[in-house]
Amino acid sequence: MMRVANHAAGFTVNGSAPPTRLSQARAVSSIPKGDLTPEHQTGTEDKWEYPSEDMYFKAMKRKGWDPKAQQMKTIVAIHNTVNEQSWQEVLKWESFHTANEPVKLKKFMGKPTEYSPKARLMNALGWSVLPFDRHDWVVDRDGKEVRYVIDFYSGQPEPGRPLSVYLDVRPALDSVEGVVDRLRWQFHEKIMPLLPFRGAFFGPDADAKTPTEAKDDQGGHSKVTPKTN
């Protein structure tokens, strides 16, 4: 569960609308942080800290966007919820491996215009739109760097229903291990359910939850419906 860091203040944005006070409170995520502490982190927490409304607003301004101060509370809530679910998806993949220490998120890179080969292929075949964002997350597994690719897709808007985001989280194909993990996923998801008497061959754990247990039928994407209140 996320908690709020103890360094909170406020920031007021004035415009044609009534002044909006942007919070400087930063929620502390559930995602363990590696030894590297980037400049945007305080260094006082052992978990990653999410940006405040103030920080997010200023970052969007720097990138040339036109953020609305009144929307920042919702935007930050969506950002935090999506990242929490992304980490849960990473942990499901990591369950394929044993580690002496809990895995940590060492670093991450935003690549919104660098579409992954899978996203390009899905789009070229007409199976999916292009994702609105992409992240590469590097996990520290007992001192070894493991890269994950995350594609973020917007859910179809439905009247009267909250915003939804679809995640496609998987190991990068930059190592033999990543390829093997993808093949194991396919075996668990596509082949094992078709095997008769699979419990006799694979033991009582044959029906155990796999890294896809929380994924729905939307092309293998994990669906997130952020709570903004």
Short mmCIF file of C-alpha atoms in Angstrom, two decimals:
data_model
loop_
_atom_site.label_atom_id
_atom_site.label_comp_id
_atom_site.label_asym_id
_atom_site.label_seq_id
_atom_site.Cartn_x
_atom_site.Cartn_y
_atom_site.Cartn_z
CA MET A 1 0.00 0.00 0.00
CA MET A 2 1.27 3.48 -0.85
CA ARG A 3 1.87 6.00 1.87
CA VAL A 4 2.59 9.71 1.79
CA ALA A 5 6.09 11.05 2.38
CA ASN A 6 6.50 13.53 5.21
CA HIS A 7 7.75 16.40 3.04
CA ALA A 8 4.53 18.05 1.88
CA ALA A 9 3.65 21.62 1.08
CA GLY A 10 1.63 23.31 -1.65
CA PHE A 11 1.83 25.20 -4.93
CA THR A 12 -0.79 27.59 -6.30
CA VAL A 13 -1.52 27.97 -10.01
CA ASN A 14 -3.36 31.12 -11.08
CA GLY A 15 -5.19 31.52 -14.36
CA SER A 16 -8.56 32.44 -15.76
CA ALA A 17 -10.13 29.81 -13.52
CA PRO A 18 -10.10 30.09 -9.73
CA PRO A 19 -6.61 29.47 -8.27
CA THR A 20 -5.76 25.81 -7.88
CA ARG A 21 -3.41 24.70 -5.14
CA LEU A 22 -1.15 21.88 -6.28
CA SER A 23 0.07 19.58 -3.55
CA GLN A 24 3.76 18.88 -3.09
CA ALA A 25 3.04 15.71 -1.14
CA ARG A 26 4.72 12.67 -2.68
CA ALA A 27 3.27 9.20 -2.27
CA VAL A 28 5.77 6.45 -1.49
CA SER A 29 5.22 3.45 -3.73
CA SER A 30 5.39 -0.25 -2.87
CA ILE A 31 8.25 -0.66 -5.38
CA PRO A 32 11.66 -1.33 -3.76
CA LYS A 33 14.41 0.99 -4.98
CA GLY A 34 17.91 -0.14 -5.90
CA ASP A 35 21.12 1.40 -4.58
CA LEU A 36 21.09 4.12 -7.24
CA THR A 37 19.22 7.25 -6.12
CA PRO A 38 18.29 9.60 -9.01
CA GLU A 39 18.09 13.35 -8.46
CA HIS A 40 14.28 13.31 -8.44
CA GLN A 41 14.29 10.99 -5.41
CA THR A 42 14.92 12.30 -1.90
CA GLY A 43 17.09 9.37 -0.85
CA THR A 44 15.23 9.08 2.45
CA GLU A 45 13.07 6.15 1.34
CA ASP A 46 13.95 2.58 0.37
CA LYS A 47 11.06 2.59 -2.09
CA TRP A 48 10.42 4.75 -5.13
CA GLU A 49 8.63 8.03 -4.49
CA TYR A 50 6.02 9.20 -6.96
CA PRO A 51 6.03 12.80 -8.20
CA SER A 52 3.74 15.27 -6.49
CA GLU A 53 1.01 17.17 -8.31
CA ASP A 54 3.37 20.16 -8.41
CA MET A 55 6.26 18.13 -9.87
CA TYR A 56 4.06 16.44 -12.45
CA PHE A 57 2.54 19.76 -13.53
CA LYS A 58 5.97 21.37 -14.00
CA ALA A 59 7.31 18.30 -15.85
CA MET A 60 4.42 18.44 -18.30
CA LYS A 61 5.06 22.15 -18.84
CA ARG A 62 8.73 21.48 -19.58
CA LYS A 63 7.76 18.92 -22.20
CA GLY A 64 5.61 21.46 -24.01
CA TRP A 65 2.23 20.12 -22.93
CA ASP A 66 -0.64 22.26 -21.66
CA PRO A 67 -1.64 20.65 -18.36
CA LYS A 68 -4.69 21.79 -16.45
CA ALA A 69 -4.00 22.33 -12.77
CA GLN A 70 -7.52 21.17 -11.89
CA GLN A 71 -6.77 17.76 -13.45
CA MET A 72 -3.46 17.06 -11.72
CA LYS A 73 -4.93 15.17 -8.78
CA THR A 74 -6.60 12.72 -11.17
CA ILE A 75 -3.56 12.48 -13.46
CA VAL A 76 -1.19 11.72 -10.58
CA ALA A 77 -3.59 9.14 -9.14
CA ILE A 78 -3.78 7.36 -12.51
CA HIS A 79 0.01 7.49 -12.91
CA ASN A 80 0.58 5.95 -9.48
CA THR A 81 -2.03 3.22 -9.87
CA VAL A 82 -0.72 2.16 -13.28
CA ASN A 83 2.85 1.95 -11.97
CA GLU A 84 1.77 -0.15 -9.00
CA GLN A 85 0.05 -2.62 -11.32
CA SER A 86 3.06 -2.65 -13.64
CA TRP A 87 5.25 -3.73 -10.74
CA GLN A 88 2.82 -6.51 -9.83
CA GLU A 89 3.06 -7.78 -13.41
CA VAL A 90 6.86 -7.72 -13.21
CA LEU A 91 6.71 -9.75 -9.99
CA LYS A 92 4.59 -12.39 -11.71
CA TRP A 93 7.30 -12.84 -14.32
CA GLU A 94 9.93 -12.87 -11.59
CA SER A 95 8.09 -15.76 -9.92
CA PHE A 96 9.69 -17.95 -12.59
CA HIS A 97 13.00 -17.37 -10.80
CA THR A 98 14.34 -17.82 -7.30
CA ALA A 99 16.32 -14.99 -5.75
CA ASN A 100 18.17 -14.66 -2.46
CA GLU A 101 17.00 -11.08 -2.04
CA PRO A 102 13.72 -9.41 -3.02
CA VAL A 103 13.93 -7.95 -6.51
CA LYS A 104 14.21 -4.18 -6.81
CA LEU A 105 13.52 -1.66 -9.53
CA LYS A 106 16.98 -0.28 -10.31
CA LYS A 107 16.01 2.27 -12.96
CA PHE A 108 13.43 3.03 -15.61
CA MET A 109 13.36 4.84 -18.94
CA GLY A 110 10.39 6.43 -20.66
CA LYS A 111 10.35 5.84 -24.43
CA PRO A 112 6.99 7.16 -25.65
CA THR A 113 8.05 7.44 -29.30
CA GLU A 114 10.19 4.28 -29.47
CA TYR A 115 7.58 1.64 -30.17
CA SER A 116 8.56 -1.91 -29.31
CA PRO A 117 8.80 -4.47 -32.14
CA LYS A 118 5.76 -6.28 -30.71
CA ALA A 119 3.69 -3.08 -30.65
CA ARG A 120 4.68 -2.28 -34.24
CA LEU A 121 3.82 -5.80 -35.40
CA MET A 122 0.45 -5.84 -33.63
CA ASN A 123 -0.38 -2.48 -35.19
CA ALA A 124 0.80 -3.49 -38.68
CA LEU A 125 -1.43 -6.57 -38.55
CA GLY A 126 -4.39 -4.43 -37.52
CA TRP A 127 -4.72 -6.17 -34.17
CA SER A 128 -4.05 -3.15 -31.98
CA VAL A 129 -3.50 0.58 -31.95
CA LEU A 130 -0.06 1.83 -31.03
CA PRO A 131 0.53 2.30 -27.29
CA PHE A 132 0.40 5.82 -25.92
CA ASP A 133 3.56 5.23 -23.88
CA ARG A 134 6.37 2.77 -23.33
CA HIS A 135 8.67 2.21 -20.37
CA ASP A 136 11.74 0.03 -19.99
CA TRP A 137 12.22 -1.08 -16.40
CA VAL A 138 15.52 -2.57 -15.23
CA VAL A 139 15.14 -4.92 -12.28
CA ASP A 140 17.94 -5.89 -9.90
CA ARG A 141 17.74 -9.65 -9.32
CA ASP A 142 20.55 -10.59 -6.94
CA GLY A 143 22.87 -8.09 -8.61
CA LYS A 144 21.86 -9.04 -12.14
CA GLU A 145 20.12 -6.49 -14.37
CA VAL A 146 16.95 -7.77 -16.04
CA ARG A 147 15.07 -5.50 -18.44
CA TYR A 148 11.31 -5.48 -18.89
CA VAL A 149 9.33 -3.73 -21.62
CA ILE A 150 5.97 -2.18 -20.73
CA ASP A 151 3.55 -0.93 -23.37
CA PHE A 152 0.66 1.24 -22.16
CA TYR A 153 -2.62 1.24 -24.10
CA SER A 154 -5.71 3.37 -23.54
CA GLY A 155 -8.90 1.42 -22.91
CA GLN A 156 -11.98 2.09 -24.98
CA PRO A 157 -14.01 4.85 -23.29
CA GLU A 158 -17.35 3.67 -21.99
CA PRO A 159 -20.09 6.08 -20.88
CA GLY A 160 -20.51 6.11 -17.14
CA ARG A 161 -17.42 3.96 -16.51
CA PRO A 162 -13.99 5.02 -15.20
CA LEU A 163 -10.91 5.32 -17.35
CA SER A 164 -9.04 2.07 -17.98
CA VAL A 165 -5.48 1.39 -19.11
CA TYR A 166 -4.13 -1.85 -20.56
CA LEU A 167 -0.59 -2.97 -19.80
CA ASP A 168 1.56 -5.36 -21.78
CA VAL A 169 4.47 -6.27 -19.50
CA ARG A 170 7.09 -8.80 -20.56
CA PRO A 171 10.83 -9.53 -20.37
CA ALA A 172 12.92 -7.90 -23.07
CA LEU A 173 14.26 -10.24 -25.73
CA ASP A 174 17.84 -9.13 -25.12
CA SER A 175 18.96 -12.33 -23.41
CA VAL A 176 18.48 -16.08 -23.68
CA GLU A 177 16.73 -15.96 -20.31
CA GLY A 178 14.19 -13.45 -21.59
CA VAL A 179 13.41 -15.66 -24.58
CA VAL A 180 13.04 -18.71 -22.34
CA ASP A 181 10.68 -16.86 -20.00
CA ARG A 182 8.49 -15.84 -22.93
CA LEU A 183 8.38 -19.46 -24.12
CA ARG A 184 7.51 -20.67 -20.63
CA TRP A 185 4.66 -18.15 -20.53
CA GLN A 186 3.34 -19.47 -23.84
CA PHE A 187 3.57 -23.05 -22.59
CA HIS A 188 1.70 -22.30 -19.37
CA GLU A 189 -0.91 -20.16 -21.09
CA LYS A 190 -1.51 -21.92 -24.41
CA ILE A 191 -0.40 -25.53 -24.13
CA MET A 192 -0.86 -26.75 -20.57
CA PRO A 193 -4.62 -26.05 -20.46
CA LEU A 194 -5.02 -28.37 -23.47
CA LEU A 195 -3.10 -31.30 -21.99
CA PRO A 196 -5.26 -34.19 -20.70
CA PHE A 197 -4.39 -35.44 -17.23
CA ARG A 198 -1.79 -32.72 -16.90
CA GLY A 199 -1.87 -33.11 -13.13
CA ALA A 200 -0.55 -36.66 -13.46
CA PHE A 201 2.46 -35.46 -15.45
CA PHE A 202 3.19 -32.10 -13.88
CA GLY A 203 2.02 -32.70 -10.31
CA PRO A 204 -0.56 -30.85 -8.22
CA ASP A 205 0.98 -27.50 -9.09
CA ALA A 206 -0.01 -27.86 -12.74
CA ASP A 207 -3.04 -25.69 -12.13
CA ALA A 208 -1.12 -23.17 -10.05
CA LYS A 209 -1.34 -19.53 -10.94
CA THR A 210 0.99 -18.40 -13.67
CA PRO A 211 2.32 -14.95 -14.59
CA THR A 212 -0.87 -14.41 -16.58
CA GLU A 213 -3.42 -15.13 -13.85
CA ALA A 214 -4.56 -11.51 -13.62
CA LYS A 215 -4.60 -10.88 -17.35
CA ASP A 216 -7.86 -10.65 -19.21
CA ASP A 217 -8.78 -11.49 -22.77
CA GLN A 218 -7.66 -8.17 -24.24
CA GLY A 219 -4.66 -9.46 -26.16
CA GLY A 220 -2.84 -10.58 -23.04
CA HIS A 221 -2.87 -7.12 -21.51
CA SER A 222 -3.41 -6.47 -17.84
CA LYS A 223 -6.32 -4.11 -17.30
CA VAL A 224 -6.05 -1.31 -14.75
CA THR A 225 -8.96 0.84 -13.66
CA PRO A 226 -7.42 3.57 -11.50
CA LYS A 227 -9.27 4.93 -8.49
CA THR A 228 -9.00 8.69 -8.42
CA ASN A 229 -10.74 9.53 -5.20
#
